[in-house]
Coordinates of N, CA and C in Angstrom, one line a residue:
M1 N -100.3 -19.5 10.5 CA -99.6 -19.4 11.8 C -98.1 -19.7 11.6
S2 N -97.3 -18.7 11.9 CA -95.9 -18.9 11.7 C -95.0 -17.9 12.4
V3 N -93.7 -18.2 12.6 CA -92.8 -17.3 13.1 C -91.8 -17.0 12.0
Q4 N -91.6 -15.7 11.7 CA -90.7 -15.3 10.6 C -89.7 -14.3 11.1
F5 N -88.5 -14.3 10.5 CA -87.5 -13.4 10.8 C -87.2 -12.6 9.5
F6 N -87.1 -11.2 9.6 CA -86.9 -10.4 8.5 C -85.5 -9.8 8.7
E7 N -84.5 -10.3 7.8 CA -83.1 -9.9 8.0 C -82.9 -8.5 7.8
S8 N -83.5 -7.8 6.9 CA -83.2 -6.4 6.6 C -83.6 -5.5 7.8
A9 N -84.7 -5.9 8.4 CA -85.1 -5.1 9.6 C -84.6 -5.6 10.9
H10 N -84.1 -6.8 10.9 CA -83.7 -7.6 12.1 C -84.9 -7.6 13.0
R11 N -86.0 -8.0 12.5 CA -87.2 -8.1 13.4 C -87.9 -9.4 13.1
Y12 N -88.8 -9.7 14.0 CA -89.6 -11.0 13.9 C -91.1 -10.7 13.8
K13 N -91.8 -11.5 13.1 CA -93.2 -11.5 13.1 C -93.7 -12.9 13.6
I14 N -94.8 -12.8 14.5 CA -95.5 -14.0 14.9 C -96.9 -14.0 14.3
D15 N -97.2 -14.9 13.5 CA -98.6 -15.0 12.9 C -98.9 -13.6 12.2
G16 N -97.9 -13.0 11.6 CA -98.2 -11.8 10.8 C -98.1 -10.5 11.6
R17 N -97.8 -10.6 12.9 CA -97.7 -9.4 13.7 C -96.3 -9.3 14.2
W18 N -95.8 -8.0 14.2 CA -94.5 -7.8 14.8 C -94.4 -8.2 16.2
A19 N -93.3 -8.8 16.6 CA -93.0 -9.2 17.9 C -91.7 -8.6 18.4
T20 N -91.6 -8.4 19.7 CA -90.4 -7.8 20.3 C -89.3 -8.8 20.3
S21 N -88.1 -8.5 19.8 CA -87.0 -9.4 19.8 C -86.4 -9.5 21.2
V22 N -85.8 -10.6 21.6 CA -85.2 -10.7 22.9 C -84.2 -9.7 23.2
T23 N -83.3 -9.4 22.2 CA -82.2 -8.5 22.5 C -82.8 -7.1 22.6
T24 N -83.8 -6.8 21.8 CA -84.4 -5.4 21.9 C -85.1 -5.2 23.3
A25 N -85.7 -6.3 23.8 CA -86.4 -6.2 25.1 C -85.4 -5.9 26.2
L26 N -84.2 -6.3 26.0 CA -83.1 -6.1 27.0 C -82.8 -4.6 27.2
K27 N -83.1 -3.8 26.2 CA -82.9 -2.4 26.3 C -83.8 -1.8 27.4
G28 N -84.7 -2.5 27.9 CA -85.6 -2.1 29.0 C -84.9 -2.3 30.4
I29 N -83.8 -2.9 30.4 CA -83.1 -3.0 31.7 C -82.6 -1.7 32.1
P30 N -82.9 -1.2 33.4 CA -82.4 0.1 33.8 C -80.9 0.2 33.8
K31 N -80.3 1.3 33.3 CA -78.9 1.5 33.2 C -78.4 1.8 34.6
D32 N -77.5 0.9 35.2 CA -77.0 1.2 36.5 C -75.6 1.7 36.5
G33 N -75.1 1.9 37.7 CA -73.8 2.5 37.9 C -72.7 1.7 37.3
V34 N -72.8 0.3 37.2 CA -71.8 -0.5 36.7 C -71.6 -0.2 35.2
L35 N -72.7 0.0 34.4 CA -72.5 0.3 33.0 C -71.9 1.7 32.8
T36 N -72.3 2.6 33.7 CA -71.8 4.0 33.6 C -70.3 4.0 33.9
R37 N -69.9 3.2 34.9 CA -68.4 3.2 35.2 C -67.7 2.5 34.1
W38 N -68.3 1.4 33.5 CA -67.6 0.8 32.4 C -67.4 1.7 31.2
A39 N -68.4 2.5 30.9 CA -68.3 3.5 29.8 C -67.2 4.5 30.1
A40 N -67.2 5.0 31.3 CA -66.2 6.1 31.7 C -64.8 5.5 31.6
K41 N -64.6 4.3 32.1 CA -63.3 3.7 32.0 C -62.9 3.4 30.6
T42 N -63.8 3.0 29.8 CA -63.5 2.7 28.4 C -63.0 4.0 27.7
V43 N -63.7 5.1 27.9 CA -63.4 6.4 27.3 C -62.0 6.8 27.8
A44 N -61.8 6.8 29.1 CA -60.5 7.2 29.7 C -59.3 6.4 29.1
A45 N -59.5 5.1 29.0 CA -58.4 4.2 28.5 C -58.1 4.6 27.1
H46 N -59.2 4.8 26.3 CA -59.0 5.1 24.9 C -58.2 6.5 24.7
A47 N -58.6 7.4 25.6 CA -58.0 8.8 25.5 C -56.5 8.6 25.9
L48 N -56.2 7.9 26.9 CA -54.8 7.7 27.3 C -54.0 6.9 26.3
D49 N -54.6 5.9 25.7 CA -53.9 5.1 24.7 C -53.6 5.9 23.4
N50 N -54.4 6.9 23.2 CA -54.4 7.6 21.9 C -54.2 9.1 22.1
I51 N -53.4 9.5 23.2 CA -53.4 10.9 23.6 C -52.8 11.8 22.5
S52 N -51.8 11.3 21.8 CA -51.2 12.1 20.7 C -52.2 12.4 19.6
T53 N -52.8 11.3 19.2 CA -53.8 11.4 18.1 C -55.0 12.3 18.5
L54 N -55.4 12.2 19.8 CA -56.5 13.0 20.3 C -56.1 14.4 20.2
A55 N -54.9 14.8 20.7 CA -54.4 16.2 20.6 C -54.4 16.7 19.2
E56 N -54.0 15.9 18.3 CA -53.9 16.3 16.9 C -55.4 16.5 16.3
S57 N -56.3 15.7 16.8 CA -57.7 15.8 16.3 C -58.3 17.1 16.8
I58 N -58.0 17.4 18.1 CA -58.6 18.6 18.6 C -58.0 19.8 17.9
E59 N -56.7 19.8 17.6 CA -56.0 20.9 17.0 C -56.6 21.1 15.5
S60 N -56.8 20.0 14.8 CA -57.2 20.0 13.4 C -58.7 20.3 13.3
F61 N -59.5 19.6 14.1 CA -61.0 19.7 13.9 C -61.8 20.4 15.0
G62 N -61.1 20.7 16.1 CA -61.8 21.4 17.2 C -62.3 20.4 18.3
Y63 N -62.8 21.0 19.3 CA -63.2 20.3 20.5 C -64.4 19.4 20.3
G64 N -65.4 20.0 19.6 CA -66.7 19.3 19.4 C -66.5 17.9 18.7
P65 N -65.9 17.8 17.5 CA -65.7 16.5 16.9 C -64.9 15.5 17.8
A66 N -63.9 16.0 18.5 CA -63.1 15.1 19.3 C -64.0 14.6 20.5
L67 N -64.8 15.4 21.0 CA -65.8 15.0 22.1 C -66.7 14.0 21.6
K68 N -67.3 14.2 20.4 CA -68.2 13.2 19.9 C -67.5 11.8 19.6
M69 N -66.3 11.9 19.1 CA -65.5 10.7 18.9 C -65.3 9.9 20.2
L70 N -65.0 10.6 21.3 CA -64.8 9.9 22.6 C -66.1 9.4 23.1
A71 N -67.2 10.1 22.9 CA -68.5 9.7 23.4 C -69.0 8.4 22.7
D72 N -68.5 8.2 21.4 CA -68.9 7.0 20.7 C -68.1 5.8 21.0
V73 N -67.0 6.0 21.7 CA -66.1 4.8 22.0 C -66.8 3.6 22.6
P74 N -67.6 3.8 23.7 CA -68.2 2.6 24.3 C -69.1 1.9 23.3
N75 N -69.9 2.6 22.5 CA -70.7 1.9 21.5 C -69.9 1.2 20.5
E76 N -68.8 1.8 20.1 CA -67.9 1.1 19.1 C -67.3 -0.2 19.7
K77 N -66.9 -0.1 21.0 CA -66.4 -1.3 21.7 C -67.4 -2.4 21.8
R78 N -68.6 -2.0 22.1 CA -69.7 -3.0 22.3 C -70.0 -3.6 20.9
D79 N -70.1 -2.8 19.9 CA -70.5 -3.3 18.5 C -69.4 -4.2 18.0
T80 N -68.1 -3.8 18.2 CA -67.0 -4.7 17.8 C -67.1 -6.1 18.4
A81 N -67.4 -6.1 19.7 CA -67.5 -7.4 20.4 C -68.7 -8.2 19.9
A82 N -69.8 -7.5 19.5 CA -71.0 -8.2 19.0 C -70.7 -8.8 17.6
V83 N -70.0 -8.0 16.8 CA -69.6 -8.5 15.4 C -68.7 -9.7 15.6
R84 N -67.7 -9.5 16.4 CA -66.7 -10.6 16.7 C -67.4 -11.9 17.1
G85 N -68.4 -11.7 18.1 CA -69.1 -12.9 18.6 C -69.9 -13.5 17.5
T86 N -70.5 -12.7 16.6 CA -71.3 -13.3 15.5 C -70.4 -14.1 14.5
E87 N -69.2 -13.5 14.2 CA -68.3 -14.2 13.3 C -67.8 -15.5 13.9
V88 N -67.4 -15.4 15.2 CA -66.9 -16.6 15.9 C -67.9 -17.7 15.9
H89 N -69.2 -17.3 16.2 CA -70.2 -18.3 16.3 C -70.5 -18.9 14.9
A90 N -70.4 -18.1 13.9 CA -70.6 -18.7 12.5 C -69.5 -19.7 12.2
L91 N -68.3 -19.4 12.6 CA -67.2 -20.4 12.4 C -67.4 -21.6 13.3
A92 N -67.8 -21.3 14.5 CA -68.0 -22.4 15.5 C -69.1 -23.4 15.0
E93 N -70.1 -22.8 14.4 CA -71.2 -23.7 13.9 C -70.7 -24.6 12.8
R94 N -69.9 -24.1 11.9 CA -69.3 -24.9 10.9 C -68.3 -25.9 11.4
Y95 N -67.6 -25.5 12.5 CA -66.6 -26.4 13.1 C -67.3 -27.6 13.7
I96 N -68.4 -27.3 14.4 CA -69.1 -28.4 15.1 C -69.7 -29.3 14.1
A97 N -69.9 -28.8 12.9 CA -70.5 -29.7 11.8 C -69.4 -30.4 11.0
H98 N -68.1 -30.2 11.5 CA -67.0 -30.9 10.9 C -66.7 -30.4 9.4
E99 N -67.0 -29.1 9.2 CA -66.7 -28.5 7.9 C -65.3 -27.9 7.9
E100 N -64.7 -27.8 6.7 CA -63.4 -27.1 6.6 C -63.7 -25.6 6.6
I101 N -62.9 -24.9 7.4 CA -63.1 -23.4 7.6 C -61.8 -22.7 7.4
E102 N -62.0 -21.5 6.8 CA -60.8 -20.5 6.8 C -61.1 -19.4 7.8
V103 N -60.1 -19.2 8.7 CA -60.3 -18.4 9.8 C -59.4 -17.1 9.6
P104 N -60.0 -15.9 9.7 CA -59.2 -14.7 9.7 C -58.3 -14.7 10.9
D105 N -57.1 -14.1 10.6 CA -56.1 -14.1 11.7 C -56.5 -13.5 13.0
E106 N -57.3 -12.4 12.9 CA -57.8 -11.8 14.2 C -58.7 -12.7 15.0
L107 N -59.4 -13.6 14.3 CA -60.3 -14.5 15.0 C -59.8 -15.8 15.4
M108 N -58.6 -16.2 14.9 CA -58.0 -17.5 15.1 C -57.9 -17.8 16.6
P109 N -57.4 -16.8 17.5 CA -57.3 -17.2 18.9 C -58.7 -17.6 19.5
Y110 N -59.7 -16.9 19.1 CA -61.1 -17.2 19.6 C -61.5 -18.6 19.1
V111 N -61.2 -18.9 17.9 CA -61.6 -20.2 17.3 C -60.8 -21.3 18.1
R112 N -59.6 -21.1 18.4 CA -58.8 -22.0 19.2 C -59.4 -22.2 20.6
G113 N -59.9 -21.1 21.1 CA -60.6 -21.2 22.4 C -61.8 -22.1 22.3
Y114 N -62.6 -21.9 21.2 CA -63.8 -22.8 21.0 C -63.4 -24.2 20.8
A115 N -62.4 -24.4 20.0 CA -61.9 -25.8 19.7 C -61.5 -26.5 21.0
Q116 N -60.9 -25.7 22.0 CA -60.6 -26.3 23.2 C -61.8 -26.8 24.0
Y117 N -62.9 -26.0 23.9 CA -64.1 -26.4 24.6 C -64.6 -27.8 23.9
I118 N -64.6 -27.9 22.6 CA -65.0 -29.1 21.9 C -64.2 -30.3 22.4
D119 N -62.9 -30.1 22.5 CA -62.0 -31.2 22.8 C -62.2 -31.6 24.3
D120 N -62.5 -30.6 25.2 CA -62.7 -30.9 26.6 C -64.0 -31.6 26.9
W121 N -65.1 -31.1 26.2 CA -66.5 -31.5 26.6 C -67.1 -32.5 25.6
N122 N -66.7 -32.5 24.4 CA -67.2 -33.3 23.3 C -68.8 -33.2 23.2
P123 N -69.3 -32.0 23.1 CA -70.8 -31.9 23.0 C -71.3 -32.4 21.6
T124 N -72.6 -32.8 21.6 CA -73.3 -33.1 20.4 C -74.3 -32.0 20.1
S125 N -74.2 -31.4 19.0 CA -75.1 -30.3 18.6 C -76.5 -30.9 18.3
L126 N -77.5 -30.3 18.9 CA -78.9 -30.6 18.7 C -79.6 -29.5 17.8
Y127 N -79.4 -28.3 18.2 CA -79.9 -27.1 17.4 C -78.9 -26.1 17.3
E128 N -78.8 -25.4 16.2 CA -77.8 -24.3 16.0 C -78.6 -23.1 15.4
E129 N -78.3 -21.9 15.9 CA -78.9 -20.7 15.4 C -80.4 -20.9 15.1
A130 N -81.1 -21.3 16.1 CA -82.5 -21.6 16.0 C -83.4 -20.5 16.5
I131 N -84.4 -20.2 15.8 CA -85.4 -19.2 16.2 C -86.3 -19.8 17.2
V132 N -86.6 -19.0 18.3 CA -87.6 -19.5 19.3 C -88.6 -18.3 19.5
A133 N -89.8 -18.7 20.0 CA -90.8 -17.6 20.1 C -91.8 -18.0 21.2
S134 N -92.4 -17.0 21.7 CA -93.5 -17.1 22.7 C -94.7 -16.3 22.3
R135 N -95.8 -17.1 22.1 CA -97.0 -16.4 21.7 C -97.7 -15.8 23.0
T136 N -97.4 -16.5 24.1 CA -98.0 -16.0 25.4 C -97.5 -14.6 25.7
H137 N -96.2 -14.3 25.5 CA -95.6 -13.1 25.9 C -95.2 -12.3 24.6
W138 N -95.4 -12.8 23.5 CA -95.2 -12.1 22.2 C -93.8 -11.5 22.0
Y139 N -92.8 -12.5 22.0 CA -91.4 -12.1 21.7 C -90.8 -13.3 20.9
A140 N -89.7 -13.0 20.3 CA -89.0 -14.0 19.5 C -87.5 -13.7 19.6
G141 N -86.7 -14.7 19.3 CA -85.3 -14.4 19.2 C -84.6 -15.6 18.6
R142 N -83.3 -15.5 18.5 CA -82.5 -16.6 17.9 C -81.4 -17.0 18.9
L143 N -81.5 -18.3 19.4 CA -80.5 -18.8 20.3 C -79.3 -19.3 19.6
D144 N -78.2 -19.4 20.3 CA -76.9 -19.8 19.6 C -76.9 -21.3 19.4
S145 N -77.2 -22.1 20.5 CA -77.0 -23.5 20.4 C -77.7 -24.3 21.5
I146 N -78.2 -25.4 21.2 CA -78.6 -26.4 22.2 C -77.8 -27.7 22.0
Q147 N -77.1 -28.1 23.0 CA -76.2 -29.2 22.9 C -76.4 -30.3 23.9
D148 N -76.2 -31.5 23.6 CA -76.1 -32.6 24.5 C -74.7 -32.7 25.0
V149 N -74.4 -32.3 26.2 CA -73.1 -32.2 26.8 C -72.9 -33.4 27.8
P150 N -71.9 -34.3 27.5 CA -71.7 -35.4 28.5 C -71.6 -34.9 29.9
D151 N -72.3 -35.6 30.8 CA -72.3 -35.4 32.2 C -73.2 -34.1 32.6
L152 N -73.6 -33.3 31.6 CA -74.4 -32.1 31.9 C -75.8 -32.2 31.4
G153 N -76.0 -33.0 30.4 CA -77.4 -33.2 29.8 C -77.6 -32.2 28.7
V154 N -78.9 -32.0 28.4 CA -79.3 -31.1 27.3 C -79.1 -29.7 27.8
C155 N -78.3 -28.9 27.1 CA -77.9 -27.6 27.6 C -78.2 -26.5 26.5
L156 N -78.7 -25.4 26.9 CA -78.7 -24.2 26.1 C -77.4 -23.6 26.3
V157 N -76.6 -23.4 25.2 CA -75.3 -22.8 25.3 C -75.3 -21.5 24.5
D158 N -75.0 -20.4 25.2 CA -74.9 -19.1 24.6 C -73.5 -18.6 24.5
Y159 N -73.0 -18.3 23.3 CA -71.7 -18.0 23.0 C -71.4 -16.5 23.3
K160 N -70.4 -16.1 24.0 CA -70.0 -14.7 24.3 C -68.5 -14.6 24.1
T161 N -68.1 -13.5 23.4 CA -66.7 -13.1 23.3 C -66.4 -11.8 24.0
S162 N -67.3 -11.3 24.8 CA -67.2 -10.0 25.4 C -66.1 -10.2 26.5
K163 N -65.7 -9.0 27.1 CA -64.6 -9.0 28.1 C -65.0 -9.8 29.3
G164 N -66.3 -9.7 29.7 CA -66.8 -10.4 30.9 C -68.1 -11.1 30.6
V165 N -68.6 -11.7 31.7 CA -69.9 -12.3 31.6 C -70.8 -11.5 32.5
Y166 N -71.9 -10.9 31.9 CA -72.7 -9.9 32.6 C -74.1 -10.5 32.9
G167 N -74.7 -9.9 34.0 CA -76.0 -10.3 34.5 C -77.1 -10.3 33.5
E168 N -77.1 -9.4 32.5 CA -78.1 -9.3 31.6 C -78.1 -10.5 30.6
Y169 N -77.0 -11.3 30.6 CA -77.0 -12.5 29.8 C -78.0 -13.5 30.3
A170 N -78.1 -13.5 31.7 CA -79.0 -14.5 32.3 C -80.5 -14.2 31.8
L171 N -80.8 -12.9 31.7 CA -82.2 -12.6 31.3 C -82.4 -13.0 29.8
Q172 N -81.4 -12.8 29.0 CA -81.4 -13.2 27.6 C -81.6 -14.7 27.5
C173 N -80.9 -15.5 28.3 CA -81.0 -16.9 28.2 C -82.3 -17.4 28.8
A174 N -82.8 -16.7 29.8 CA -84.1 -17.1 30.4 C -85.2 -16.9 29.4
A175 N -85.1 -15.8 28.5 CA -86.1 -15.6 27.5 C -86.1 -16.8 26.5
Y176 N -84.9 -17.2 26.1 CA -84.8 -18.3 25.2 C -85.4 -19.6 25.8
R177 N -85.1 -19.8 27.1 CA -85.6 -21.0 27.7 C -87.1 -20.9 27.9
G178 N -87.6 -19.7 28.1 CA -89.1 -19.6 28.4 C -89.9 -19.5 27.1
A179 N -89.3 -19.6 26.0 CA -90.1 -19.7 24.7 C -90.8 -21.0 24.6
E180 N -91.9 -20.9 23.9 CA -92.8 -22.1 23.8 C -92.5 -23.0 22.6
V181 N -91.9 -22.3 21.5 CA -91.7 -23.1 20.3 C -90.3 -22.8 19.8
I182 N -89.7 -23.8 19.1 CA -88.5 -23.6 18.4 C -88.7 -24.0 16.9
V183 N -88.1 -23.2 16.0 CA -88.4 -23.4 14.6 C -87.2 -24.1 14.0
V184 N -87.5 -25.3 13.4 CA -86.5 -26.1 12.8 C -86.9 -26.4 11.3
D185 N -86.1 -25.9 10.4 CA -86.4 -26.1 9.0 C -87.8 -25.5 8.6
G186 N -88.1 -24.4 9.3 CA -89.4 -23.7 9.0 C -90.6 -24.3 9.7
V187 N -90.4 -25.3 10.5 CA -91.5 -26.0 11.2 C -91.3 -25.8 12.7
E188 N -92.4 -25.4 13.3 CA -92.4 -25.2 14.7 C -92.5 -26.5 15.5
Q189 N -91.7 -26.6 16.5 CA -91.7 -27.7 17.4 C -91.8 -27.2 18.9
P190 N -92.2 -28.0 19.8 CA -92.2 -27.6 21.2 C -90.8 -27.3 21.7
M191 N -90.6 -26.3 22.5 CA -89.2 -26.0 23.0 C -88.8 -27.2 23.8
P192 N -87.6 -27.8 23.6 CA -87.2 -28.9 24.3 C -86.9 -28.6 25.8
E193 N -87.0 -29.6 26.7 CA -86.7 -29.5 28.1 C -85.2 -29.3 28.2
L194 N -84.7 -28.4 29.0 CA -83.3 -28.2 29.2 C -82.9 -28.6 30.6
D195 N -81.7 -29.2 30.7 CA -81.2 -29.6 32.0 C -80.3 -28.5 32.6
R196 N -79.7 -27.7 31.7 CA -78.8 -26.6 32.2 C -78.8 -25.5 31.1
V197 N -78.5 -24.3 31.6 CA -78.2 -23.1 30.7 C -76.8 -22.7 31.0
L198 N -76.0 -22.5 30.0 CA -74.6 -22.2 30.1 C -74.2 -21.0 29.2
I199 N -73.3 -20.2 29.7 CA -72.6 -19.3 28.8 C -71.2 -19.9 28.5
L200 N -70.9 -20.0 27.2 CA -69.6 -20.4 26.7 C -68.8 -19.1 26.5
H201 N -68.0 -18.6 27.4 CA -67.3 -17.4 27.3 C -66.0 -17.7 26.6
I202 N -65.9 -17.4 25.3 CA -64.8 -17.7 24.5 C -63.8 -16.5 24.5
Q203 N -62.6 -16.8 24.9 CA -61.5 -15.8 24.9 C -60.3 -16.3 24.1
P204 N -59.4 -15.5 23.8 CA -58.2 -15.9 23.0 C -57.5 -17.2 23.6
D205 N -57.6 -18.3 22.9 CA -56.9 -19.5 23.2 C -57.5 -20.2 24.5
T206 N -58.6 -19.8 25.0 CA -59.2 -20.4 26.1 C -60.7 -20.2 26.2
Y207 N -61.3 -20.7 27.2 CA -62.8 -20.5 27.4 C -63.1 -20.7 28.8
D208 N -64.3 -20.2 29.2 CA -64.9 -20.6 30.5 C -66.3 -21.1 30.2
L209 N -66.8 -22.2 30.8 CA -68.1 -22.7 30.7 C -68.8 -22.3 32.0
V210 N -69.7 -21.3 31.9 CA -70.3 -20.7 33.1 C -71.8 -21.0 33.2
P211 N -72.2 -21.7 34.3 CA -73.6 -21.9 34.6 C -74.4 -20.6 34.8
V212 N -75.6 -20.6 34.3 CA -76.5 -19.4 34.4 C -77.8 -19.8 35.1
D213 N -78.2 -19.0 36.0 CA -79.6 -19.1 36.5 C -80.5 -18.5 35.5
A214 N -81.3 -19.3 34.9 CA -82.3 -18.8 33.9 C -83.7 -19.4 34.2
G215 N -84.0 -19.5 35.5 CA -85.2 -20.1 36.0 C -86.4 -19.1 36.0
P216 N -87.5 -19.5 36.6 CA -88.7 -18.6 36.5 C -88.6 -17.2 37.0
E217 N -87.8 -17.0 38.1 CA -87.7 -15.7 38.7 C -86.9 -14.8 37.7
V218 N -85.9 -15.4 37.1 CA -85.1 -14.6 36.1 C -85.9 -14.3 34.9
F219 N -86.8 -15.2 34.5 CA -87.7 -15.0 33.3 C -88.6 -13.9 33.6
E220 N -89.1 -13.8 34.9 CA -90.0 -12.6 35.2 C -89.2 -11.3 35.1
K221 N -87.9 -11.3 35.4 CA -87.1 -10.1 35.3 C -87.0 -9.7 33.8
F222 N -86.9 -10.7 33.0 CA -86.9 -10.4 31.5 C -88.2 -9.8 31.1
L223 N -89.3 -10.4 31.5 CA -90.6 -9.8 31.2 C -90.8 -8.4 31.7
T224 N -90.2 -8.1 32.9 CA -90.3 -6.8 33.4 C -89.5 -5.8 32.5
A225 N -88.3 -6.3 32.1 CA -87.5 -5.4 31.2 C -88.2 -5.2 29.9
K226 N -88.9 -6.2 29.3 CA -89.6 -6.1 28.1 C -90.7 -5.1 28.3
A227 N -91.5 -5.2 29.4 CA -92.6 -4.2 29.6 C -92.1 -2.8 29.7
N228 N -90.9 -2.6 30.4 CA -90.3 -1.3 30.5 C -89.9 -0.8 29.2
Y229 N -89.3 -1.6 28.3 CA -88.9 -1.2 27.0 C -90.2 -0.7 26.2
L230 N -91.2 -1.5 26.2 CA -92.4 -1.1 25.4 C -93.1 0.1 26.0
A231 N -93.1 0.3 27.3 CA -93.8 1.4 27.9 C -93.0 2.7 27.9
N232 N -91.6 2.6 28.0 CA -90.9 3.8 28.2 C -89.7 4.1 27.2
V233 N -89.1 3.0 26.8 CA -87.8 3.2 26.0 C -88.1 3.2 24.5
Q234 N -89.0 2.4 24.0 CA -89.4 2.4 22.6 C -89.8 3.7 22.1
S235 N -89.1 4.2 21.1 CA -89.4 5.5 20.5 C -89.3 6.6 21.5
R236 N -88.4 6.4 22.5 CA -88.1 7.4 23.5 C -89.4 8.0 24.1
K237 N -90.3 7.1 24.5 CA -91.6 7.6 24.9 C -91.6 8.5 26.1
L238 N -90.6 8.3 27.0 CA -90.5 9.2 28.2 C -90.3 10.7 27.7
D239 N -89.5 10.9 26.6 CA -89.2 12.2 26.2 C -90.5 13.0 25.8
K240 N -91.5 12.2 25.4 CA -92.8 12.8 24.9 C -93.6 13.4 26.1
L241 N -93.2 13.0 27.3 CA -93.8 13.6 28.5 C -93.4 15.0 28.8
I242 N -92.4 15.5 28.1 CA -91.8 16.8 28.4 C -92.3 17.7 27.3
G243 N -92.9 18.8 27.8 CA -93.5 19.8 26.8 C -92.5 20.8 26.4
E244 N -93.0 21.8 25.6 CA -92.2 22.9 25.2 C -92.1 24.0 26.3
P245 N -91.0 24.7 26.3 CA -90.9 25.8 27.3 C -92.1 26.8 27.2
L246 N -92.6 27.3 28.3 CA -93.7 28.2 28.3 C -93.1 29.6 28.0
V247 N -93.9 30.4 27.3 CA -93.6 31.8 27.0 C -94.7 32.6 27.7
R248 N -94.2 33.5 28.5 CA -95.2 34.4 29.2 C -95.6 35.5 28.3
E249 N -96.9 35.6 28.1 CA -97.4 36.7 27.2 C -97.4 38.0 28.0
V250 N -96.9 39.0 27.4 CA -96.9 40.3 28.1 C -98.0 41.2 27.5
A251 N -98.9 41.7 28.4 CA -100.0 42.4 27.9 C -99.6 43.8 27.4

């Protein structure tokens, strides 16, 4: 009986069976107008900021490749933020452990923002980069940090370096909070009781510590997103409901 993470596949197994990861389950959240508007604004801003390069690209390679490049801009922005968040968290984890770190120039403002949080709140790390899992609902994930924060208590702290703090983060945190076990040095322990759930929104040279509603109702929303992912999004199952065009046979 165990919870395992497979780095190459970025997937989890619980007791030898594949489990849905928390971040994968969030793909079941219906895409609303806010996300569509963000993507459109991102593409428009990129086109205006790079209008000369875009014109040269169209002239050299044609309309199709340029269109594909613009269509990929939102995904690239999202992936860049995710990679930056991962790198900043790795540095932050070493910082909170009082290790010496070398920080790339492009990440230095974010690390200064994190350092400001440490100076202001003086948290004590209890768990870092810990795997959590639920056998009841068959999912697993890796939370960023659980800290004892003076005046706030035991807090789940999720690090974000994105432009904003978005509602889906609450579902992600609720999933971590709703897990039954946490894995420490390969050994399962009961998930600790939490006093608060917080987003540490790290920005260049500053931060915001944002409280998050990650209670039972939000947890149910996460489970609904997970169910929608498994039923409809995984392997593009809805596409399989569409058949091939009919051909009328002529006698």
